[in-house]
PDB file of C-alpha atoms in Angstrom:
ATOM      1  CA  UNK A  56      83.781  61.170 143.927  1.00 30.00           C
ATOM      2  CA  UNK A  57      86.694  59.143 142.221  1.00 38.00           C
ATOM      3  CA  UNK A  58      85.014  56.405 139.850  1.00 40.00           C
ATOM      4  CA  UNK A  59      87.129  53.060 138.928  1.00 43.00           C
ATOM      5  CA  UNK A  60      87.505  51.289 135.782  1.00 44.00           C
ATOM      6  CA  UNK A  61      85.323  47.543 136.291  1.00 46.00           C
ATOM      7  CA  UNK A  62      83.192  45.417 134.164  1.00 52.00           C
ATOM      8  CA  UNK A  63      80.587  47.521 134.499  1.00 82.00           C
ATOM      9  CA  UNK A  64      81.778  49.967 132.029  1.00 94.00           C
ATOM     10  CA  UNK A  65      82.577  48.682 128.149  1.00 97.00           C
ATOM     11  CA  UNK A  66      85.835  48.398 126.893  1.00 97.00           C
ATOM     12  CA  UNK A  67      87.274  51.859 125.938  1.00 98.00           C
ATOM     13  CA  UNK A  68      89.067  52.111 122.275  1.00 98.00           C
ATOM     14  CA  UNK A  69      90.966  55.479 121.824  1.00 98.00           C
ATOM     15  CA  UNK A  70      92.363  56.237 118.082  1.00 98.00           C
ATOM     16  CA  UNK A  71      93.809  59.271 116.868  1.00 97.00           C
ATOM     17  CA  UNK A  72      96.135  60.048 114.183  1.00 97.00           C
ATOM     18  CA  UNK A  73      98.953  62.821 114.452  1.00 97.00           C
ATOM     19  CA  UNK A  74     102.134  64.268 112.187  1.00 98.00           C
ATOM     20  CA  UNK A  75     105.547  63.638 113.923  1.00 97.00           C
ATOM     21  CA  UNK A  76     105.643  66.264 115.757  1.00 96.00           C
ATOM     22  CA  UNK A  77     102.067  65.454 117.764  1.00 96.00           C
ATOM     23  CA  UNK A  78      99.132  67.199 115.576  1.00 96.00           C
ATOM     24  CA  UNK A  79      96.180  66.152 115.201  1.00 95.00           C
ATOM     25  CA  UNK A  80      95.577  68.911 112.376  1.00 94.00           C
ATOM     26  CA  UNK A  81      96.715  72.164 111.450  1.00 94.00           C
ATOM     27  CA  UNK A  82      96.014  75.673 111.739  1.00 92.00           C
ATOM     28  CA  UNK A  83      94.262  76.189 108.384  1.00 91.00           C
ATOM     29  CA  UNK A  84      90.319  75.790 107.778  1.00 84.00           C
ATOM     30  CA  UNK A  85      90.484  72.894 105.361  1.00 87.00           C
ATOM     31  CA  UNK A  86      90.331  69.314 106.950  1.00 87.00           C
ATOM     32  CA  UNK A  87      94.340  67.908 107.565  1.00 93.00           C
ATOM     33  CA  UNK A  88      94.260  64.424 106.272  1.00 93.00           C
ATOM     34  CA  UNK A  89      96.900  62.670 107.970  1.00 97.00           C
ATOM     35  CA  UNK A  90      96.413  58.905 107.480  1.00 96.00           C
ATOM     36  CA  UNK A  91      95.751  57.427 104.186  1.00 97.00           C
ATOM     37  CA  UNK A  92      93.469  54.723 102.442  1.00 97.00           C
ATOM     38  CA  UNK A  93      94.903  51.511 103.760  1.00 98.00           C
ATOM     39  CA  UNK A  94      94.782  53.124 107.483  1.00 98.00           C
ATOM     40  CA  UNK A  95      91.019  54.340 106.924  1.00 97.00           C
ATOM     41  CA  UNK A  96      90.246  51.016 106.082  1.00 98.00           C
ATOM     42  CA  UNK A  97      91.227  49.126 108.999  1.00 98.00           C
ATOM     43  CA  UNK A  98      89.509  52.086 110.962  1.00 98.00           C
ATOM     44  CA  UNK A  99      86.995  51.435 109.299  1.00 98.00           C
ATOM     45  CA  UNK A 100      86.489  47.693 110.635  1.00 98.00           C
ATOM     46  CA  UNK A 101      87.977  48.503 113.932  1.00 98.00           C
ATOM     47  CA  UNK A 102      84.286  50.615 113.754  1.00 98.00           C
ATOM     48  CA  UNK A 103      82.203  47.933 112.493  1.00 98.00           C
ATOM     49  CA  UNK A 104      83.694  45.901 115.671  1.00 98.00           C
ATOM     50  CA  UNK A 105      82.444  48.359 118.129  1.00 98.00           C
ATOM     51  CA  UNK A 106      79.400  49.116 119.592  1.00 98.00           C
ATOM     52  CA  UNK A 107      79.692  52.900 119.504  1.00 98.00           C
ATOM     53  CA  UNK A 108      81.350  55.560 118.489  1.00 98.00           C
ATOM     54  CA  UNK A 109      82.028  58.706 120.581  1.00 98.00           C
ATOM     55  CA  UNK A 110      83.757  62.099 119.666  1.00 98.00           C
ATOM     56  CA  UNK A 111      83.199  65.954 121.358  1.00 96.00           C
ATOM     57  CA  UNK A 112      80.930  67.791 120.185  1.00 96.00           C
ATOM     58  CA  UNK A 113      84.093  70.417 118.728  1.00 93.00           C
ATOM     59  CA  UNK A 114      85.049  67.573 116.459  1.00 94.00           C
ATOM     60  CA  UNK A 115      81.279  67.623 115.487  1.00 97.00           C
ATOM     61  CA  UNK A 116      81.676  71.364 114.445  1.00 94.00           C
ATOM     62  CA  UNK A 117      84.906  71.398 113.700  1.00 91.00           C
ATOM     63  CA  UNK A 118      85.216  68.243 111.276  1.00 92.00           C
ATOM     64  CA  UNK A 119      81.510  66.968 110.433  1.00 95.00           C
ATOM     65  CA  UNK A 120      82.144  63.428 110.600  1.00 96.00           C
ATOM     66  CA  UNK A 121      79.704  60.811 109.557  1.00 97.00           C
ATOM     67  CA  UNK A 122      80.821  58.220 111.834  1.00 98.00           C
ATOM     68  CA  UNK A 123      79.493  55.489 110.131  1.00 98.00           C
ATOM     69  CA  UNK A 124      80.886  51.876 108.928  1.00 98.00           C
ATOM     70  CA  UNK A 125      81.930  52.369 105.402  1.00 97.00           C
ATOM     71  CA  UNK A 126      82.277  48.952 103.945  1.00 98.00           C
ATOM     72  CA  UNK A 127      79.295  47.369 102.351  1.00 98.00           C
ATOM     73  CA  UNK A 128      80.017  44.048 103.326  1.00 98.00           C
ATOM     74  CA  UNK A 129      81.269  45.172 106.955  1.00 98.00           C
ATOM     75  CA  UNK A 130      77.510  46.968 107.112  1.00 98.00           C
ATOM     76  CA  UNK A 131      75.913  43.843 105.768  1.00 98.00           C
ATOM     77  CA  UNK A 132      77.788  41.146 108.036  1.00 98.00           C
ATOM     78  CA  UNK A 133      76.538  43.788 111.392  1.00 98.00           C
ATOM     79  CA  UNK A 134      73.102  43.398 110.511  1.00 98.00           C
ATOM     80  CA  UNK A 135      73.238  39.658 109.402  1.00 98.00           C
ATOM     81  CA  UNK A 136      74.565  39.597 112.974  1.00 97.00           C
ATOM     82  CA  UNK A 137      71.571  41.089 114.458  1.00 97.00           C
ATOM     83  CA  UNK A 138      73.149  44.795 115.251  1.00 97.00           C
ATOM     84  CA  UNK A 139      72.358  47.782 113.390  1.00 97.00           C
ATOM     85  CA  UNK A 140      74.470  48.962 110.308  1.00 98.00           C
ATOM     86  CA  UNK A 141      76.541  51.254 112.028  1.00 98.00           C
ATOM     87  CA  UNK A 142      77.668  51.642 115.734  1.00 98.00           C
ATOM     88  CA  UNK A 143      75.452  53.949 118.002  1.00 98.00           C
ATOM     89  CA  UNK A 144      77.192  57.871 117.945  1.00 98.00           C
ATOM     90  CA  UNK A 145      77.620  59.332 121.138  1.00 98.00           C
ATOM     91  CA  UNK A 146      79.169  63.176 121.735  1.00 98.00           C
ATOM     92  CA  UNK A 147      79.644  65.238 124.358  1.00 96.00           C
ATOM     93  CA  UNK A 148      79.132  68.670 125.190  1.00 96.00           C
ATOM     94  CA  UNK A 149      79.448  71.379 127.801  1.00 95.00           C
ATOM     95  CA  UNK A 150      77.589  74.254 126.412  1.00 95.00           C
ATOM     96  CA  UNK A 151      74.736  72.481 123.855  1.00 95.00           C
ATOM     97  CA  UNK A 152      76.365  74.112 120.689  1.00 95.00           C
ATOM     98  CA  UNK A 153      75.529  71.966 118.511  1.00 97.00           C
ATOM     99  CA  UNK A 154      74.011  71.822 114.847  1.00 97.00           C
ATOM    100  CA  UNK A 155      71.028  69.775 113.962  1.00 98.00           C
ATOM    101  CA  UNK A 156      72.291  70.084 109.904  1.00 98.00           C
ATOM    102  CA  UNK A 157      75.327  68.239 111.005  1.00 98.00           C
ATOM    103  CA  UNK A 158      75.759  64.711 109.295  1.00 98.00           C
ATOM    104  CA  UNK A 159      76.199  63.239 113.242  1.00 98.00           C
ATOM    105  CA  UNK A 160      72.599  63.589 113.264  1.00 98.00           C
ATOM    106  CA  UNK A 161      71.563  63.548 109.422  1.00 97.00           C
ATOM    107  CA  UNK A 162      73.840  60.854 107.919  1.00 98.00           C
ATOM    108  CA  UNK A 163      73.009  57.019 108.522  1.00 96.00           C
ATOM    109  CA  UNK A 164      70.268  55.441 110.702  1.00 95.00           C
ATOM    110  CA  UNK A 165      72.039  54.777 113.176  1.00 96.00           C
ATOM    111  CA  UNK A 166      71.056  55.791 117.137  1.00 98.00           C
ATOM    112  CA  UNK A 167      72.596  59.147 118.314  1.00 98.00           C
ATOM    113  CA  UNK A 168      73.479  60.017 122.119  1.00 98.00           C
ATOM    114  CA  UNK A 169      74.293  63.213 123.763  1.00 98.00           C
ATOM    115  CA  UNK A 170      75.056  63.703 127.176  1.00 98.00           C
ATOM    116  CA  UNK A 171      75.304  67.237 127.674  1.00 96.00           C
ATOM    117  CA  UNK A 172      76.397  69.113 131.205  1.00 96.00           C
ATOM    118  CA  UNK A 173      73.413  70.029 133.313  1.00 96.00           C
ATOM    119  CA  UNK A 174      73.372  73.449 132.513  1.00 96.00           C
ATOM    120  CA  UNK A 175      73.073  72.471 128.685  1.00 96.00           C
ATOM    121  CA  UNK A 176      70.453  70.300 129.217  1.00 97.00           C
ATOM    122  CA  UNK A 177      67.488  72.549 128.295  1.00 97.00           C
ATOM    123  CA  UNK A 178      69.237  74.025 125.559  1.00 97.00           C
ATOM    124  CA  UNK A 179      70.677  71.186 123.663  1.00 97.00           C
ATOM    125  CA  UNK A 180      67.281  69.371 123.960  1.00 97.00           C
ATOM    126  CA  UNK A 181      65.894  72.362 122.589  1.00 97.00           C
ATOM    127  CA  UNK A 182      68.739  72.214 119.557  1.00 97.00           C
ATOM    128  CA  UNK A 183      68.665  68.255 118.632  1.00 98.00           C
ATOM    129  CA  UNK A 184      65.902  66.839 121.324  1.00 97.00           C
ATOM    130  CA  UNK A 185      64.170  65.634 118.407  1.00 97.00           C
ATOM    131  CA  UNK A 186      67.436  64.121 116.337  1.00 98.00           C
ATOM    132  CA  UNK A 187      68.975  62.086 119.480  1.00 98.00           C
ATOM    133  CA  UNK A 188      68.255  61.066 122.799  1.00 98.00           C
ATOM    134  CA  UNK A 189      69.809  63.638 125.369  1.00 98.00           C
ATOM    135  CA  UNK A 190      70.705  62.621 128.311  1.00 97.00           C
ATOM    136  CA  UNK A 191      72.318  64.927 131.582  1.00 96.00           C
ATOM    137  CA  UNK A 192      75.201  63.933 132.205  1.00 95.00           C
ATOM    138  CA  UNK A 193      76.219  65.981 135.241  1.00 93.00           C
ATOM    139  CA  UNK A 194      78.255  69.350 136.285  1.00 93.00           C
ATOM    140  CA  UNK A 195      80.530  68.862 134.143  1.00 91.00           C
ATOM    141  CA  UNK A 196      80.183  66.174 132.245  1.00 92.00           C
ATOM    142  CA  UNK A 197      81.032  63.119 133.575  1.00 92.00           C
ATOM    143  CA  UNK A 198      83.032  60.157 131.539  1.00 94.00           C
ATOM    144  CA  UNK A 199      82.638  57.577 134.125  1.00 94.00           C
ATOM    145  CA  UNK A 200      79.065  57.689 134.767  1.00 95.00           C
ATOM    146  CA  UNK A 201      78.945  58.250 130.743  1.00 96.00           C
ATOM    147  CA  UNK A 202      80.403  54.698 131.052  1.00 97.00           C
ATOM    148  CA  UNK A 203      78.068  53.270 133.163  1.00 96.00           C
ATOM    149  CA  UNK A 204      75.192  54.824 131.396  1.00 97.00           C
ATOM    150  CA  UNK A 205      76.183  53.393 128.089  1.00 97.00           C
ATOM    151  CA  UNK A 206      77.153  50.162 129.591  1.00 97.00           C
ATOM    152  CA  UNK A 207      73.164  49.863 130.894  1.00 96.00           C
ATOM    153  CA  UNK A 208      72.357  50.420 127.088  1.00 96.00           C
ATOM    154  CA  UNK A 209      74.190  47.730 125.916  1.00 96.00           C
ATOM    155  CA  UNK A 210      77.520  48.466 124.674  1.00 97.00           C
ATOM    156  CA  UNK A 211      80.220  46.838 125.431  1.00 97.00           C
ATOM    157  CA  UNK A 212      82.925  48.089 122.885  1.00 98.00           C
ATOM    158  CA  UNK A 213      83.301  51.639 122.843  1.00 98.00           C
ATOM    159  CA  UNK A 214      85.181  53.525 120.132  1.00 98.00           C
ATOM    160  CA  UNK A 215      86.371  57.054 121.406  1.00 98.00           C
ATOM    161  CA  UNK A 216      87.704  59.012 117.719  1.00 96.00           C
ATOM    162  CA  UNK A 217      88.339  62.258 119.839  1.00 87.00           C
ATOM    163  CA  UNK A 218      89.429  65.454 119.528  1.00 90.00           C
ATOM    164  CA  UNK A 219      92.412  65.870 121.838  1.00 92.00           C
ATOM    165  CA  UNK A 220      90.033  67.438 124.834  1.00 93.00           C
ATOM    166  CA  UNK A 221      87.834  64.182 125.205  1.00 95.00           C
ATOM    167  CA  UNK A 222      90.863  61.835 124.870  1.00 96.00           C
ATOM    168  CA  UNK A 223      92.486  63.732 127.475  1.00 95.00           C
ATOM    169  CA  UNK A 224      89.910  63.397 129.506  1.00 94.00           C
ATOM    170  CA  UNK A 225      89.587  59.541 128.991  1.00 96.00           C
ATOM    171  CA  UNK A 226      93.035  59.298 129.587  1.00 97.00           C
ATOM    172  CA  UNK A 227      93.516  61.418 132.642  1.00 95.00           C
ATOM    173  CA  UNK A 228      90.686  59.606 134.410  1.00 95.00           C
ATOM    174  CA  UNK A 229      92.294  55.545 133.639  1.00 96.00           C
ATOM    175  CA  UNK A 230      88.929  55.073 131.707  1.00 97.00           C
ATOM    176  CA  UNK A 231      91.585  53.864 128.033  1.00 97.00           C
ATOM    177  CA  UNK A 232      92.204  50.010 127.802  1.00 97.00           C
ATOM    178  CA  UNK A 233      93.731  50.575 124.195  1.00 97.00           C
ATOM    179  CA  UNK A 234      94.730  53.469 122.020  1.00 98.00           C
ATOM    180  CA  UNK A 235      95.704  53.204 118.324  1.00 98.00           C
ATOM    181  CA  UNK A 236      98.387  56.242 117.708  1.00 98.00           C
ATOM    182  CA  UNK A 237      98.473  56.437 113.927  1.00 98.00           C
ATOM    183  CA  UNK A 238     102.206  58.339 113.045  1.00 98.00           C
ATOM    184  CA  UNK A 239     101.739  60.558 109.653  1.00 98.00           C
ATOM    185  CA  UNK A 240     105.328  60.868 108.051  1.00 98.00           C
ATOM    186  CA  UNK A 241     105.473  64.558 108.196  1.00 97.00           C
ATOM    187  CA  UNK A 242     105.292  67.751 110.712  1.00 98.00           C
ATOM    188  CA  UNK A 243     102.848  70.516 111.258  1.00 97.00           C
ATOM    189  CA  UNK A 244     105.131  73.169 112.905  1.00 96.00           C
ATOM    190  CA  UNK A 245     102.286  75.401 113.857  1.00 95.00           C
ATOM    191  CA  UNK A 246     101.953  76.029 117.569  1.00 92.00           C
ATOM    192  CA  UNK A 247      98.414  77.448 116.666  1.00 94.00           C
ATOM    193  CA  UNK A 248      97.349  73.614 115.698  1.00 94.00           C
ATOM    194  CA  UNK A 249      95.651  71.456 117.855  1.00 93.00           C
ATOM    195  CA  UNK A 250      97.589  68.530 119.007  1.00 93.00           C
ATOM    196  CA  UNK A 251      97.186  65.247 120.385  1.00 94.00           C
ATOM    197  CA  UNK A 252      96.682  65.585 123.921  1.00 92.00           C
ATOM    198  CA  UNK A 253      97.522  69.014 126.011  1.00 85.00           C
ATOM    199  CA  UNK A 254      98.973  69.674 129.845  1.00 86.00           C
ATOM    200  CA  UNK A 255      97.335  67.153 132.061  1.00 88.00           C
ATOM    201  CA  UNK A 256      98.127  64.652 135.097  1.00 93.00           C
ATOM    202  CA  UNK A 257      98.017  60.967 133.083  1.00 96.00           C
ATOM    203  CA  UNK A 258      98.235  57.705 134.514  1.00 95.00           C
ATOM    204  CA  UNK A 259     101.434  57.353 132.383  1.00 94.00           C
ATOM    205  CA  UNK A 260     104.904  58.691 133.383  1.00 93.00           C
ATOM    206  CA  UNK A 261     108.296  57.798 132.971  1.00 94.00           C
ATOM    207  CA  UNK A 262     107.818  55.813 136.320  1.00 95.00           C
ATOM    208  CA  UNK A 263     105.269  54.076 134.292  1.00 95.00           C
ATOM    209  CA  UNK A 264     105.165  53.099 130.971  1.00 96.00           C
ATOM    210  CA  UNK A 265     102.222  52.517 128.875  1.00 96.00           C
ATOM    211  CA  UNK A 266     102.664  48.583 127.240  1.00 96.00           C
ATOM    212  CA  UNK A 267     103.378  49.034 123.734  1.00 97.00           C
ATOM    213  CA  UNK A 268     101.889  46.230 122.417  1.00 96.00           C
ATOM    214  CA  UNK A 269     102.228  46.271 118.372  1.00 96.00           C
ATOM    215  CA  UNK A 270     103.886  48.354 116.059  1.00 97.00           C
ATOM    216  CA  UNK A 271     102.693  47.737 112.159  1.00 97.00           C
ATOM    217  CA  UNK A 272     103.700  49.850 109.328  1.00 98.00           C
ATOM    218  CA  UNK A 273     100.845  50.671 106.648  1.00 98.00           C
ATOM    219  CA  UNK A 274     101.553  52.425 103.940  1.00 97.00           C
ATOM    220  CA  UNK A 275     103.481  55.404 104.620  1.00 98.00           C
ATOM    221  CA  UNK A 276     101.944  55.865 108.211  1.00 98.00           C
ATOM    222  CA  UNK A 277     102.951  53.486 111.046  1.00 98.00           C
ATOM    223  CA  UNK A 278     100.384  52.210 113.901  1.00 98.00           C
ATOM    224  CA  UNK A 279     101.220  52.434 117.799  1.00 98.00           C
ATOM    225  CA  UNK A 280      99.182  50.127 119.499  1.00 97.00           C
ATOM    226  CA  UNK A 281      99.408  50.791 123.362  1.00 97.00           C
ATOM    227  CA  UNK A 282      97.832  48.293 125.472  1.00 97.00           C
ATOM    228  CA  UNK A 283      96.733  50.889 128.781  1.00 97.00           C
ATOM    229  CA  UNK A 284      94.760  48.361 131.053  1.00 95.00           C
ATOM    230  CA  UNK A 285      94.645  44.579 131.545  1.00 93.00           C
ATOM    231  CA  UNK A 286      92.025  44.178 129.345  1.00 93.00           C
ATOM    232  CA  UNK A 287      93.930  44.899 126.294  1.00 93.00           C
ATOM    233  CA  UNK A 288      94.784  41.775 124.226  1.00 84.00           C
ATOM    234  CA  UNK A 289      98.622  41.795 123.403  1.00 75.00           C
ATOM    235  CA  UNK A 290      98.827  40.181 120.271  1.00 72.00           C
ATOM    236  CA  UNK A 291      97.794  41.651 116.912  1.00 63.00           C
ATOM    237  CA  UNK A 292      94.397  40.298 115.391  1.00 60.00           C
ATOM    238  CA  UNK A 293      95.121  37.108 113.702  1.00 52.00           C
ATOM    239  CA  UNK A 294      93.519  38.176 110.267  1.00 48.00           C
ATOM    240  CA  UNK A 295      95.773  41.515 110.162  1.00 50.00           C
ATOM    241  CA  UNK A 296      99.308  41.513 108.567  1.00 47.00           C
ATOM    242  CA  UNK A 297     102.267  40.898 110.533  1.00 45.00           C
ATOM    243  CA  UNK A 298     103.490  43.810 112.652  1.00 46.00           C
ATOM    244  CA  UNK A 299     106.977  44.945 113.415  1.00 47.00           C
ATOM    245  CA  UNK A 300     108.886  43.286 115.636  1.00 41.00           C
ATOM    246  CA  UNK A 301     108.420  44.749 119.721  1.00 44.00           C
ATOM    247  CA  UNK A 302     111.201  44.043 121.774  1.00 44.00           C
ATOM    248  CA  UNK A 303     110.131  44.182 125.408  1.00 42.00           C
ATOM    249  CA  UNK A 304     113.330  43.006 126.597  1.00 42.00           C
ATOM    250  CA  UNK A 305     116.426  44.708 128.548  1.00 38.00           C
ATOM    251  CA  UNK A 306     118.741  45.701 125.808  1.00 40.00           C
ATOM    252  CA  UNK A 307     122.835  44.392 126.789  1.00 36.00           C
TER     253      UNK A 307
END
């Protein structure tokens, strides 16, 4: 059954950063940092403005994130606001392998979803039952209904930080309204590295073009802002620094 994008679902942040030639890290088993401070920073409070934060459970193995609000003062103004310190962290997985030392579930306070597939269910509740709330999520997983499931828990801004499989997956299904494409001035060359996004069937083609709706340079990096539904705002947040100049007109 085909599910469609509506208010019933919260609005869908994708961000990923990737070397020129589309990597999203490298073949090696050290960590490949690809933006730099200035970038992690505004990550960092495009975090604090969501409600949670969502990444597959390989990115959980394979890069141990925290996923939590880094700023002091970002942390302080989200409680003085009445929401917890950090956004709520939602994975997925297909097979339940997943490690209850890992900082998803050890770092921070905040809440911790997993939606696992059905035939996970017993053994990821028998893994991290006790560190998160697990919920089934279908066979396979689902991102749609994961959608409407964390819509009925209140969020309404959702933050997806990857790895290429789950953005894929929100991308193939029309289930983006924004993604933030972060450009690190170098290349990977390594066919062995994961990249970006693999082979899939995406909304966008040459016959249509995702909206490119800012272009900013920070630092040595440059951010792609793509605007992928009609509930993207087009124009850069008013407290950020100007962006580069898009021209949307017909060149003559």
């Amino acid at each position: 059954m085909s599910w469609r994008p509506g208010p019933t679902r919260p609005y869908v942040l994708l961000s990923c950063a990737a070397s020129i030639d589309g990597y999203i890290d490298d073949a090696s088993e050290q960590r490949l940092l690809l933006s730099n401070e200035e970038d992690l920073d505004r990550v960092d409070a495009v975090r604090a403005s969501c409600d949670a934060i969502l990444v597959g459970a390989g990115t959980v193995r394979r890069d141990d994130p925290r996923l939590l609000v880094r700023s002091p003062s970002r942390r302080a103004e989200r409680v003085a606001s009445g929401r917890p310190a950090s956004p709520t962290k939602v994975t997925l997985t297909a097979q339940g392998d997943l490690d209850p030392t890992a900082r998803f579930f050890t770092a921070g306070d905040s809440a911790r979803l997993v939606y696992c597939a059905t035939g996970a269910l017993e053994k990821t509740e028998e893994r991290v039952g006790r560190l998160a709330t697990v919920v089934d999520a279908g066979e396979p997983v689902d991102p749609g209904w994961l959608l409407t499931d964390l819509a009925a828990r209140g969020v309404e801004r959702l933050m997806v930080e990857g790895g290429g499989t789950v953005h894929a997956q929100f991308l193939a299904a029309g289930l983006a309204d924004e993604l933030h494409l972060v450009v690190a001035p170098f290349f990977v060359g390594d066919g062995r590295a994961p990249r970006f996004v693999g082979e899939g069937r995406f909304p966008w083609h040459p016959g249509r073009r995702a909206r490119l709706a800012e272009a900013r340079q920070i630092g040595d990096v440059v951010l792609l802002r793509y605007a992928l539904s009609d509930r993207c705002p087009t124009d850069p947040p008013a407290a950020d620094p100007p962006a580069l100049t898009v021209d949307h007109g017909v060149g003559g």
